[in-house]
Short mmCIF file of C-alpha atoms in Angstrom, two decimals:
data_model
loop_
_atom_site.label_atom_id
_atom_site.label_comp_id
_atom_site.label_asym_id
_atom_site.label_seq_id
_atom_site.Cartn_x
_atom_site.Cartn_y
_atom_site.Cartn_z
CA UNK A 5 94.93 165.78 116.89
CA UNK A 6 97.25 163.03 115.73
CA UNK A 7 95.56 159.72 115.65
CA UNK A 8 98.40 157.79 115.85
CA UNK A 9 99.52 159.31 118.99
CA UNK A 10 100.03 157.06 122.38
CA UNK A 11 97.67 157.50 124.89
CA UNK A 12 96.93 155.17 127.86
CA UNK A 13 93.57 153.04 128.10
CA UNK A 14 91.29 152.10 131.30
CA UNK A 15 93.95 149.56 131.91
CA UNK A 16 96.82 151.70 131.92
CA UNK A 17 98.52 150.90 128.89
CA UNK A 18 99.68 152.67 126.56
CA UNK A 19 97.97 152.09 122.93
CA UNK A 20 97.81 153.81 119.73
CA UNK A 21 94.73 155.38 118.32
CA UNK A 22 94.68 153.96 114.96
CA UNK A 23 95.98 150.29 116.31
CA UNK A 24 92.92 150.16 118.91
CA UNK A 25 90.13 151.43 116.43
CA UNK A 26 91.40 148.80 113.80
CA UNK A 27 91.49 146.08 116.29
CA UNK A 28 88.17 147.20 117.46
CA UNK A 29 86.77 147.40 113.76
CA UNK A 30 88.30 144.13 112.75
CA UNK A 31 86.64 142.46 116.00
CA UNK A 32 83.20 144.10 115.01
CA UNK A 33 83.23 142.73 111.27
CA UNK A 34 84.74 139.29 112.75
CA UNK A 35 81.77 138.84 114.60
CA UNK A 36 79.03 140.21 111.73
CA UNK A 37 80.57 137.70 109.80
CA UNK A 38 80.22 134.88 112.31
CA UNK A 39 76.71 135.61 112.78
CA UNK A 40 76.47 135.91 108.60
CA UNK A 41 77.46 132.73 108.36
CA UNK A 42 75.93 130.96 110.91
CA UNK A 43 72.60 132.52 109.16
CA UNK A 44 73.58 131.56 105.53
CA UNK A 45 74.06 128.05 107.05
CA UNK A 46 70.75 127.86 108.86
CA UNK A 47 68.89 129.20 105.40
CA UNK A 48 71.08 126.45 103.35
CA UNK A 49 70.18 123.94 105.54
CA UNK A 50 66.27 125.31 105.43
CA UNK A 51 66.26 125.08 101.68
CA UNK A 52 67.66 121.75 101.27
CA UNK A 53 65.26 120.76 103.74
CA UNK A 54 62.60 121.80 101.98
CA UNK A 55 64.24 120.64 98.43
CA UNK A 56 63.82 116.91 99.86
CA UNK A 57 60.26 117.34 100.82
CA UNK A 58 59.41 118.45 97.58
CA UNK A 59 61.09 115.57 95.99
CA UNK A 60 59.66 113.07 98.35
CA UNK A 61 56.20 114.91 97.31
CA UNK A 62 57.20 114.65 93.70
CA UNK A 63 58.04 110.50 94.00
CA UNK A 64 54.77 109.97 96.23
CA UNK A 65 53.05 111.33 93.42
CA UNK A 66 54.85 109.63 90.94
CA UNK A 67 54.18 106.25 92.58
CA UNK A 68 50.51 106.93 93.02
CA UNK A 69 50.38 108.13 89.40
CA UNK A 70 51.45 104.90 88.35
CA UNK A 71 49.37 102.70 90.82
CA UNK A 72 46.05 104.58 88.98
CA UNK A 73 47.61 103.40 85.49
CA UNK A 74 47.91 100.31 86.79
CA UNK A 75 44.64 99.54 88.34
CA UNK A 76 43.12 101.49 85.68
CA UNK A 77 44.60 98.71 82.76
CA UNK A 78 44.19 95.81 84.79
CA UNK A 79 40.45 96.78 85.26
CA UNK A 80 40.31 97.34 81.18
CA UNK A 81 41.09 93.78 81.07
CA UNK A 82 44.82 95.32 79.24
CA UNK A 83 46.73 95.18 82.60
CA UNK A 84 48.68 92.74 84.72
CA UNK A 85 47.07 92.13 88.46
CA UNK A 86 51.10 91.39 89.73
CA UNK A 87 51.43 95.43 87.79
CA UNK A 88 49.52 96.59 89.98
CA UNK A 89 50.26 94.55 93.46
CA UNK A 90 54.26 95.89 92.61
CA UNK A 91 52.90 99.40 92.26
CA UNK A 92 50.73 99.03 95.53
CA UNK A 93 54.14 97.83 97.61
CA UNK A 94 55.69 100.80 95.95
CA UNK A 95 53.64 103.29 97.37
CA UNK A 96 53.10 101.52 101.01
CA UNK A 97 57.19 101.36 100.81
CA UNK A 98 57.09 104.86 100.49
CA UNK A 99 54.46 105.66 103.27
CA UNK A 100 56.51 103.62 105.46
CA UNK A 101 59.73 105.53 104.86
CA UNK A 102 58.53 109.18 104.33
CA UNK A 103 54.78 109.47 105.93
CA UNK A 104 51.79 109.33 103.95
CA UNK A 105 52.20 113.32 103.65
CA UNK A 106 51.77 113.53 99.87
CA UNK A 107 48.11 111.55 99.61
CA UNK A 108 45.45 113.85 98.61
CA UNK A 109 43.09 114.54 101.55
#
């Protein structure tokens, strides 16, 4: 049987084989690759997510990492009281921006 031959549809026109099958296979992968990329963006948009929380972790830490230095040469009697009242604002700026999420419990 010749696939190219004309035929009529459910509509009662006439169409060829081969011209409906490819329209209906480039319709198919149209939509697999809509819903591909609507999935790679909702897994890119996932990771970043997730890349910003971990760097918001990583600067909480940072910032409480450098209050204990702080406090812990000012109460050597080698460290500056104002040190250690900057790195206290620096880590209540951060609460108030980002949550308190990266304290230890």
């Amino acid at each position: 049987m010749d696939k190219w031959r004309e035929r009529s549809d459910h509509s009662g026109r006439q169409v060829t084989d081969g011209v409906r099958r490819k329209q209906k296979g480039v319709f198919l992968m149209a939509g697999f690759l809509d819903r591909a990329k609507e999935q790679a963006q909702r897994g890119l948009a996932q990771g970043k997510q997730k890349y910003d929380d971990v760097q918001t972790q990583r600067t909480g830490s940072e910032l409480l990492k450098k209050l204990g230095a702080a406090y812990y040469a000012e109460r050597r009697g080698s460290g500056d009281p104002a040190a250690t009242q900057r790195a206290l604002e620096a880590v209540e700026s951060h609460i108030v921006t980002h949550g308190d999420g990266f304290l230890p419990r």
